[in-house]
CSV table of C-alpha atoms and ligand atoms in Angstrom, one decimal:
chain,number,residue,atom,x,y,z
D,1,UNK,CA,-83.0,-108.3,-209.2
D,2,UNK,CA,-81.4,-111.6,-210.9
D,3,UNK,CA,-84.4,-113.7,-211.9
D,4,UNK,CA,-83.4,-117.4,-210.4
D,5,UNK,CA,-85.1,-120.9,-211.6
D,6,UNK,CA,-83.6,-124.1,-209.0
D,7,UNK,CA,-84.5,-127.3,-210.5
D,8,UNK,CA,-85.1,-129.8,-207.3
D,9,UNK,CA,-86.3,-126.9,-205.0
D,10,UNK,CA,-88.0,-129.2,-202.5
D,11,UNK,CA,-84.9,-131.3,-202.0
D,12,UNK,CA,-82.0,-130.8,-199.4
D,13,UNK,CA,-80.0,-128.3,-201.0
D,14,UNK,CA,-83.1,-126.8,-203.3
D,15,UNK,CA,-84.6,-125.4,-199.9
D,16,UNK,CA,-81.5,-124.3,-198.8
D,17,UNK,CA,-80.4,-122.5,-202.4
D,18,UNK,CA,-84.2,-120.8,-202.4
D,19,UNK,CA,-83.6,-119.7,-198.5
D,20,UNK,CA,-80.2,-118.6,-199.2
D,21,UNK,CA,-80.7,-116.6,-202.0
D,22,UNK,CA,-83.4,-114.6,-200.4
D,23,UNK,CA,-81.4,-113.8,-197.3
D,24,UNK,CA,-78.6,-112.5,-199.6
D,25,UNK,CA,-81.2,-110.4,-201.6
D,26,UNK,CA,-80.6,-109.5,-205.0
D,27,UNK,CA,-82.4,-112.3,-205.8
D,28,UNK,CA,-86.2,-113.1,-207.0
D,29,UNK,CA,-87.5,-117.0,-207.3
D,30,UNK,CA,-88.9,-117.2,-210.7
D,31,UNK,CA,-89.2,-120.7,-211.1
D,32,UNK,CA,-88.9,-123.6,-208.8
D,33,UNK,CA,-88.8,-127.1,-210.5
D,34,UNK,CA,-89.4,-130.7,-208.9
D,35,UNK,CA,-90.0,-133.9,-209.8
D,36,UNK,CA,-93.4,-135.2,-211.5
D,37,UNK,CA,-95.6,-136.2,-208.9
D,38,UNK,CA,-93.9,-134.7,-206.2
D,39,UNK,CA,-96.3,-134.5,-203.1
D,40,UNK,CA,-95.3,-130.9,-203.1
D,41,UNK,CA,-96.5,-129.5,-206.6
D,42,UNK,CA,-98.3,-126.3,-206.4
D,43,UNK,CA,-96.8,-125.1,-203.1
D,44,UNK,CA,-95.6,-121.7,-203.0
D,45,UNK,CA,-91.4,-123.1,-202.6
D,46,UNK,CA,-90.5,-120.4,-199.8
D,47,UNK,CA,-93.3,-121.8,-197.6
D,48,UNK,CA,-91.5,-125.7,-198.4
D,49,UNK,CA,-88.2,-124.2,-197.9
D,50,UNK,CA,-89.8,-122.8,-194.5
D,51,UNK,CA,-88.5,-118.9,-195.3
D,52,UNK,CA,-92.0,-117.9,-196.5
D,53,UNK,CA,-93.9,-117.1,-199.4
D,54,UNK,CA,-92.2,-116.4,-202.8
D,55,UNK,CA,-94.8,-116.5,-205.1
D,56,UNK,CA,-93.4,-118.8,-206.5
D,57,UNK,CA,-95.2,-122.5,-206.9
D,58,UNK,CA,-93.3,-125.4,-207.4
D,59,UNK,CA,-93.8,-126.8,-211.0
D,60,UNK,CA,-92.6,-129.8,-212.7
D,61,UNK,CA,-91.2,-128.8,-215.6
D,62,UNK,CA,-88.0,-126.8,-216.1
D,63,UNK,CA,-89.6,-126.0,-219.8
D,64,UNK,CA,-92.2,-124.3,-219.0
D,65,UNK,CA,-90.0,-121.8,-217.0
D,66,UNK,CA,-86.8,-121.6,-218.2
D,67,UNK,CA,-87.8,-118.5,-220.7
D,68,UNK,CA,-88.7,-116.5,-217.5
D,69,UNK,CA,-84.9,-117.6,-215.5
D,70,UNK,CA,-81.5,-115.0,-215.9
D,71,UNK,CA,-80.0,-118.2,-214.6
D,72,UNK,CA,-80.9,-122.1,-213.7
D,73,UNK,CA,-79.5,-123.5,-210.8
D,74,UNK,CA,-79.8,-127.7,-210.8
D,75,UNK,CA,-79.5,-130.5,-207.6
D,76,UNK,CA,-81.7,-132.6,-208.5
D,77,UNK,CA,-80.8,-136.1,-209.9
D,78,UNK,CA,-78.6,-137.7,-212.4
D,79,UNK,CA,-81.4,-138.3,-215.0
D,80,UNK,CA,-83.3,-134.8,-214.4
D,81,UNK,CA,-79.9,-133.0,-214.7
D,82,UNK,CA,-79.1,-134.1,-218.0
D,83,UNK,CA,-82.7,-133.4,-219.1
D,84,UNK,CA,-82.8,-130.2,-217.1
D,85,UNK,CA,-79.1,-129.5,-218.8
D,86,UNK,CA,-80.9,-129.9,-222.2
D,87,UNK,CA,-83.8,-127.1,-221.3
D,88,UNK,CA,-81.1,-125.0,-220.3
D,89,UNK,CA,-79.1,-125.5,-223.5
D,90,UNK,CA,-82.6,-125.6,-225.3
D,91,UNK,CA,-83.5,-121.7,-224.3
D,92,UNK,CA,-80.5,-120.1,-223.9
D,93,UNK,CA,-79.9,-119.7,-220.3
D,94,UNK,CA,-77.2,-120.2,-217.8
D,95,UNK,CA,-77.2,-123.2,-215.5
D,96,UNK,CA,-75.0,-124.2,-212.9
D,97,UNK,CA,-74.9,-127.8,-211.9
D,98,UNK,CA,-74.3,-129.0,-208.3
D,99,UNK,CA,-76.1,-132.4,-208.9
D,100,UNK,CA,-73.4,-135.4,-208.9
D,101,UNK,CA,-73.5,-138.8,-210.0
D,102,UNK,CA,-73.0,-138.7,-213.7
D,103,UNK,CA,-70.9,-141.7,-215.6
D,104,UNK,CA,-68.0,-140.6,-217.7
D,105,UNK,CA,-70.5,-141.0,-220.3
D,106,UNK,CA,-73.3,-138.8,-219.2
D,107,UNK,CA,-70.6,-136.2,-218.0
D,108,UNK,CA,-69.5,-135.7,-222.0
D,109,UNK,CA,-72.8,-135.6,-223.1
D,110,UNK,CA,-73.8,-133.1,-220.8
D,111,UNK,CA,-70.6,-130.9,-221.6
D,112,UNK,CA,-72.0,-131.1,-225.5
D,113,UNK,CA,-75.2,-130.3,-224.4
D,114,UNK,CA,-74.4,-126.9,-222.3
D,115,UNK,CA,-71.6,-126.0,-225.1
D,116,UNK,CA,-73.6,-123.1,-226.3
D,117,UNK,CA,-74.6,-121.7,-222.6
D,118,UNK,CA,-72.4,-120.5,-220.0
D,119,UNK,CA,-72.3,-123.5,-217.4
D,120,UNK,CA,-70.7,-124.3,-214.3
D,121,UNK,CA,-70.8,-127.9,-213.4
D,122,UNK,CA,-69.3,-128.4,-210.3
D,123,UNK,CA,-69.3,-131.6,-207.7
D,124,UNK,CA,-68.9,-129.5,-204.7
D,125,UNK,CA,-69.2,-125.5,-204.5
D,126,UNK,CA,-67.8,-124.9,-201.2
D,127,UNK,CA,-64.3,-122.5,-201.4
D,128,UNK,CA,-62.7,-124.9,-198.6
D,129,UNK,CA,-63.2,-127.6,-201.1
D,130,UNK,CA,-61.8,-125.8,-203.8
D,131,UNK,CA,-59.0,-125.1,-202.2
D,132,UNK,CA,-58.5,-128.8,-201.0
D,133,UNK,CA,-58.6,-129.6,-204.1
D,134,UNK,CA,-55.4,-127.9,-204.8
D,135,UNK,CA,-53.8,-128.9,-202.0
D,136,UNK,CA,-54.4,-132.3,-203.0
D,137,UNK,CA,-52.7,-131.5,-206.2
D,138,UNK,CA,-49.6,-129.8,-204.6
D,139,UNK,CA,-49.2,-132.6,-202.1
D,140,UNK,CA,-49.8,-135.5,-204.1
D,141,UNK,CA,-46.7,-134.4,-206.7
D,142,UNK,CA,-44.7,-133.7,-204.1
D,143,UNK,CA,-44.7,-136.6,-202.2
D,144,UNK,CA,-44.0,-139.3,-204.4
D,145,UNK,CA,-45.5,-143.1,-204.9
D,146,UNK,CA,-43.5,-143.9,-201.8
D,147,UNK,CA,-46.6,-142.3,-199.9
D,148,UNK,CA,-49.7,-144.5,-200.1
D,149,UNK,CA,-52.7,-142.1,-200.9
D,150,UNK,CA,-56.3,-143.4,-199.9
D,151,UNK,CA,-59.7,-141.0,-199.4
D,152,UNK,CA,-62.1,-141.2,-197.2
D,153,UNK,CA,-65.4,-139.9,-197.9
D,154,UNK,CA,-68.5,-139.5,-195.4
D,155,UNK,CA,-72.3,-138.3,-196.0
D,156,UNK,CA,-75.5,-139.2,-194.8
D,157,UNK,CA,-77.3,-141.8,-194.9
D,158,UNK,CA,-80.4,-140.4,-198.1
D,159,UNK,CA,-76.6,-140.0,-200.4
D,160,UNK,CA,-77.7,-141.9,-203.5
D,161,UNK,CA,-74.3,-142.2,-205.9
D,162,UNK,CA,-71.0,-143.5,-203.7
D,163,UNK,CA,-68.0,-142.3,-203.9
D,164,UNK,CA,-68.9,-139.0,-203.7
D,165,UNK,CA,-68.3,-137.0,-206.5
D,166,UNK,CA,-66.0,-134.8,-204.7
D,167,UNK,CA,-63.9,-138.1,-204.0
D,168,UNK,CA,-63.5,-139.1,-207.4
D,169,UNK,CA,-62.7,-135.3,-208.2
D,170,UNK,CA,-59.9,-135.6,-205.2
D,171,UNK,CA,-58.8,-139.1,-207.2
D,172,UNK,CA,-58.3,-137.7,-210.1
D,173,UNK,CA,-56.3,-134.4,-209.2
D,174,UNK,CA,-54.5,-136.8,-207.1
D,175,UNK,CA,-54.0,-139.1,-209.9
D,176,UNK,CA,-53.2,-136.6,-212.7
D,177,UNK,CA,-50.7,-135.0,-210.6
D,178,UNK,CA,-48.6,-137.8,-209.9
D,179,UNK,CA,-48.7,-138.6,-213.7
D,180,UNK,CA,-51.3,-141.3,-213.8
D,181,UNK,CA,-54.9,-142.3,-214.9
D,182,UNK,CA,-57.4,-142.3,-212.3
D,183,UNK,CA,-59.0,-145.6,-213.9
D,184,UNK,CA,-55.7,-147.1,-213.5
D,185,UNK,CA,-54.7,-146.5,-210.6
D,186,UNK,CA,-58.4,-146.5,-208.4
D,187,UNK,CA,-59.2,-149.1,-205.9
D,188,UNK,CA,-62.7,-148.7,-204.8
D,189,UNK,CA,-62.8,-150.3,-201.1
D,190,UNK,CA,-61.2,-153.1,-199.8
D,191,UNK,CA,-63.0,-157.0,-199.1
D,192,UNK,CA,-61.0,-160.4,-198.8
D,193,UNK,CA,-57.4,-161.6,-199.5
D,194,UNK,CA,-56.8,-158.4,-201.5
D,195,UNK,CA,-53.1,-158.9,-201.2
D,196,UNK,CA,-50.5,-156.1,-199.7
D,197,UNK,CA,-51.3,-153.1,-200.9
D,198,UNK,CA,-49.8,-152.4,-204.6
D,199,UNK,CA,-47.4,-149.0,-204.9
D,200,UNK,CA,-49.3,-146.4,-206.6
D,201,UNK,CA,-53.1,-147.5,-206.0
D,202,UNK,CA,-55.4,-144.9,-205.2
D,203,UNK,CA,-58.2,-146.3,-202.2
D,204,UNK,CA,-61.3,-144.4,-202.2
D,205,UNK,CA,-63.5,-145.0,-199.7
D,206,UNK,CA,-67.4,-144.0,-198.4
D,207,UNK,CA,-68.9,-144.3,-194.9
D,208,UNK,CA,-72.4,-143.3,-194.9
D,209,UNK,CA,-74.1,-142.3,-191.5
D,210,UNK,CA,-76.8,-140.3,-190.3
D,211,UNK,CA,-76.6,-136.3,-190.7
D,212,UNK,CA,-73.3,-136.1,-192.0
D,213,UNK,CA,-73.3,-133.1,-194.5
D,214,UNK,CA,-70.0,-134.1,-195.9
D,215,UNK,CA,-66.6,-134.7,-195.1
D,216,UNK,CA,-63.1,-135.8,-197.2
D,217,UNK,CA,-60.1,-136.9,-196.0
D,218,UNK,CA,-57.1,-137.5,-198.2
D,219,UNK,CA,-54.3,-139.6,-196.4
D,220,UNK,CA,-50.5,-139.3,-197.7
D,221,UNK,CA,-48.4,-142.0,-195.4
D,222,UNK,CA,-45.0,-144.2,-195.6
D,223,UNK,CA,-43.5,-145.9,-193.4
D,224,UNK,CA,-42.9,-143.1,-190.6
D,225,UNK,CA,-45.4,-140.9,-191.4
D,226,UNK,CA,-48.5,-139.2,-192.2
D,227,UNK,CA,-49.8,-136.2,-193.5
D,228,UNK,CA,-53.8,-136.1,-193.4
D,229,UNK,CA,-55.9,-133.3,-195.4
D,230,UNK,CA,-59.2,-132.5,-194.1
D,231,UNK,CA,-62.6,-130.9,-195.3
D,232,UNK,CA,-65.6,-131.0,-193.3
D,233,UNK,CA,-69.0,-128.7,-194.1
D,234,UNK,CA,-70.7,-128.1,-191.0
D,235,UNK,CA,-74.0,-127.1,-193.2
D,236,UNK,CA,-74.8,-127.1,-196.9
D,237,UNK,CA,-75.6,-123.2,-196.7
D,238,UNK,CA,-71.5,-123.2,-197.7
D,239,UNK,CA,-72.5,-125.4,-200.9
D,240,UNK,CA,-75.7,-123.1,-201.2
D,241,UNK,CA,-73.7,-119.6,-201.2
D,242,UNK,CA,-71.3,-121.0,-203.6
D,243,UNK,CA,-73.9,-122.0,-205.9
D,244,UNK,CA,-75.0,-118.5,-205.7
D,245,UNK,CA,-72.1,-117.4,-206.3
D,246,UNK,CA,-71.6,-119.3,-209.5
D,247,UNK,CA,-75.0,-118.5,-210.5
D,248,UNK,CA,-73.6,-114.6,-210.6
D,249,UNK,CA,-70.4,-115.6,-213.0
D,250,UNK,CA,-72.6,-118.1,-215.1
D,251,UNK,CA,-74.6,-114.7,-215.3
D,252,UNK,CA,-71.7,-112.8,-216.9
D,253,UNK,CA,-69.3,-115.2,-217.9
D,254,UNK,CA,-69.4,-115.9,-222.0
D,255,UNK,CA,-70.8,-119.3,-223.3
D,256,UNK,CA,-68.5,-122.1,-222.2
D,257,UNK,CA,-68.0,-124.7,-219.4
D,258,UNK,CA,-66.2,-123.5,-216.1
D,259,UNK,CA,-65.5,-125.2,-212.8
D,260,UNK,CA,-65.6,-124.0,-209.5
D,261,UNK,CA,-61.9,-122.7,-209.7
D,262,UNK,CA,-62.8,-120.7,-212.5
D,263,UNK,CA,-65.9,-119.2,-210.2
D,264,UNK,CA,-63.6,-118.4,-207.2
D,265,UNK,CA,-60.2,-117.8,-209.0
D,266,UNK,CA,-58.4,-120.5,-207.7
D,267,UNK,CA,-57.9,-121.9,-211.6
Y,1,NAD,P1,-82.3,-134.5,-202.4
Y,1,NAD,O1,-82.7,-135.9,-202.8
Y,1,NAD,O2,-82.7,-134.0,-201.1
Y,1,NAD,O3,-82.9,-133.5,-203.5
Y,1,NAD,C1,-83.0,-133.7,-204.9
Y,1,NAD,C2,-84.4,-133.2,-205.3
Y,1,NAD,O4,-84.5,-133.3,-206.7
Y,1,NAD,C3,-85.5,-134.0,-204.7
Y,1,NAD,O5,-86.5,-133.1,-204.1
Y,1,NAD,C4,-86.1,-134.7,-205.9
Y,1,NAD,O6,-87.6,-134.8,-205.8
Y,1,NAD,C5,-85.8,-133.6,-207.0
Y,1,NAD,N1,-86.0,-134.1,-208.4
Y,1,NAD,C6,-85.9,-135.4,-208.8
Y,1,NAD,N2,-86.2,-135.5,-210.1
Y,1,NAD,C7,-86.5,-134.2,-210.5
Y,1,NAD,C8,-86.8,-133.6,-211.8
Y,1,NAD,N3,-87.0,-134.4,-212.9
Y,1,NAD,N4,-86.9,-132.3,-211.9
Y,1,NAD,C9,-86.7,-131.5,-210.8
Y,1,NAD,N5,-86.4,-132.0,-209.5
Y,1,NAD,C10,-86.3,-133.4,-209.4
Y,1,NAD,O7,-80.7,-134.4,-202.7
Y,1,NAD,P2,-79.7,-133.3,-202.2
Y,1,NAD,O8,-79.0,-133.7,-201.0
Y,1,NAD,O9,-80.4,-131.9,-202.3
Y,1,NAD,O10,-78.7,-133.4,-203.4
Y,1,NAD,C11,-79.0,-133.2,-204.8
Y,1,NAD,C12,-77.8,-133.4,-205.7
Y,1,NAD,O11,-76.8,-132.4,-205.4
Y,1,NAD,C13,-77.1,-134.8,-205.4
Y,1,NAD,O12,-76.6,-135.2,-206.7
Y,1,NAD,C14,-76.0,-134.4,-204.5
Y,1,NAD,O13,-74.9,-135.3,-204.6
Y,1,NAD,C15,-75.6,-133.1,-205.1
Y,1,NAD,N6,-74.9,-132.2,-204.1
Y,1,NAD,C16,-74.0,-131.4,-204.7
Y,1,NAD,C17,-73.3,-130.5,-203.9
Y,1,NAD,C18,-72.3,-129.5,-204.6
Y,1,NAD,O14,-71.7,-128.7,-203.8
Y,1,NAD,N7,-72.1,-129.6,-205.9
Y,1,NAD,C19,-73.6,-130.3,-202.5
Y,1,NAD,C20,-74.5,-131.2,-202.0
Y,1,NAD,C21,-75.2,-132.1,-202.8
């Protein structure tokens, strides 16, 4: 049995991770972490995650757990994953990070942070995402500026960071692989006499609406034609089982930062 801390356990895709993990077995809950003051504190987390009791109360303070964790798996919020990133660092355990959000800036410092660990920080941890990813890649270098390339994004409505960080990750391939810088190229929405379109911008775009778990659409088009590449996750139980599954090759994989392609061999 892998001993498993998640850090925002009462949260969306903390409930999910905790539920998940016990229905693949091979797993026990040795920590569960939320926020201070969370009307939740003290609950055993299987009973929050509704899968039943774990033993396991919810605390609020990845510290005073992390010595007891194989591995630490964070979705929690910008702020608590950088400090929960630190912990990590701070007693020698792997962490993978799911939460999104972070600026450049807090990106790199995190990155120095977890350089000791093994750490997978990852904006989205389904395969079919990972995989779109490289088809982004593939498609944006092969058809040239000529095709105008624009994202869509869609979540629900409790998102806090927009774009999503899957977006900006799908900007960036998309960007890198037709030779440019994401910064110069991005256009974040449209409003007002923006002008015709200039050759070469990126548009990213996010609708937020209800339930939506998460969808991306990356549009290629010129005049005559279209090609559209779609992702949509019907549950986050696919972004659960792939944090699982990166919690396993943060488990054996020697200190250093991966991705998701590194944790599915798609690198
Ligand atoms: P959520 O708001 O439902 O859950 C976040 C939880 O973190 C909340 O319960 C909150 O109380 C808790 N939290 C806040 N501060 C904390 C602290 N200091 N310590 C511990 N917990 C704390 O959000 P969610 O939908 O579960 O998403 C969480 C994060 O994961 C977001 O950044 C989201 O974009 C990201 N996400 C990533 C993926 C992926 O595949 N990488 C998939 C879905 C969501």
């Amino acid at each position: 049995m892998k001993k498993l801390v998640v850090c925002g356990a009462a949260g969306r895709m903390g409930k999910r991770i905790i539920a998940c993990a016990l229905e693949e077995g091979g797993w026990e809950i040795a920590g569960a972490v939320e926020n201070p003051g969370h009307p939740l504190l003290g609950r055993d987390v299987g009973e929050v995650a509704g899968v039943g009791k774990t033993g396991s109360a919810l605390v609020s303070d990845l510290g005073g757990v992390a010595a007891s964790a194989d591995v630490i798996v964070d979705f929690s919020s910008v702020e608590a994953g950088l400090e929960n990133g630190r912990a990590a660092a701070a007693a020698g355990k792997p962490i993978v990070i799911g939460t999104t959000g972070f600026s450049e800036e807090q990106e790199r410092e995190l990155r120095e942070a977890l350089k000791s660990v093994s750490a997978v920080i990852a904006p989205n941890m389904s395969l079919g995402v990972n995989l779109l990813f490289n088809l982004v890649e593939a498609t944006a270098s092969a058809l040239d500026e000529e095709y105008d390339l624009e994202i869509v994004e869609a979540h629900h409505r409790f998102k806090k960071d927009a774009p999503s960080g899957t977006a900006l990750k799908i900007g960036k391939i998309a960007a890198a692989a037709r030779g440019r810088k994401w910064r110069d190229v991005a256009v974040h929405g449209r409003e007002g006499k923006v002008g015709e379109r200039n050759k070469g911008e990126i548009g990213v775009h996010a609708v937020r609406a209800g339930d939506i778990v998460g969808e991306h659409t990356v549009v290629f088009s010129c005049p005559g034609e279209r090609v559209e590449l779609v992702h949509r996750a019907h549950s986050r139980d696919t972004f659960a089982r792939g944090a699982l599954r990166a919690a396993r090759f943060a488990l054996s994989a020697p200190p250093g930062i991966y991705g998701m392609a590194d944790v599915l061999g798609l690198a």
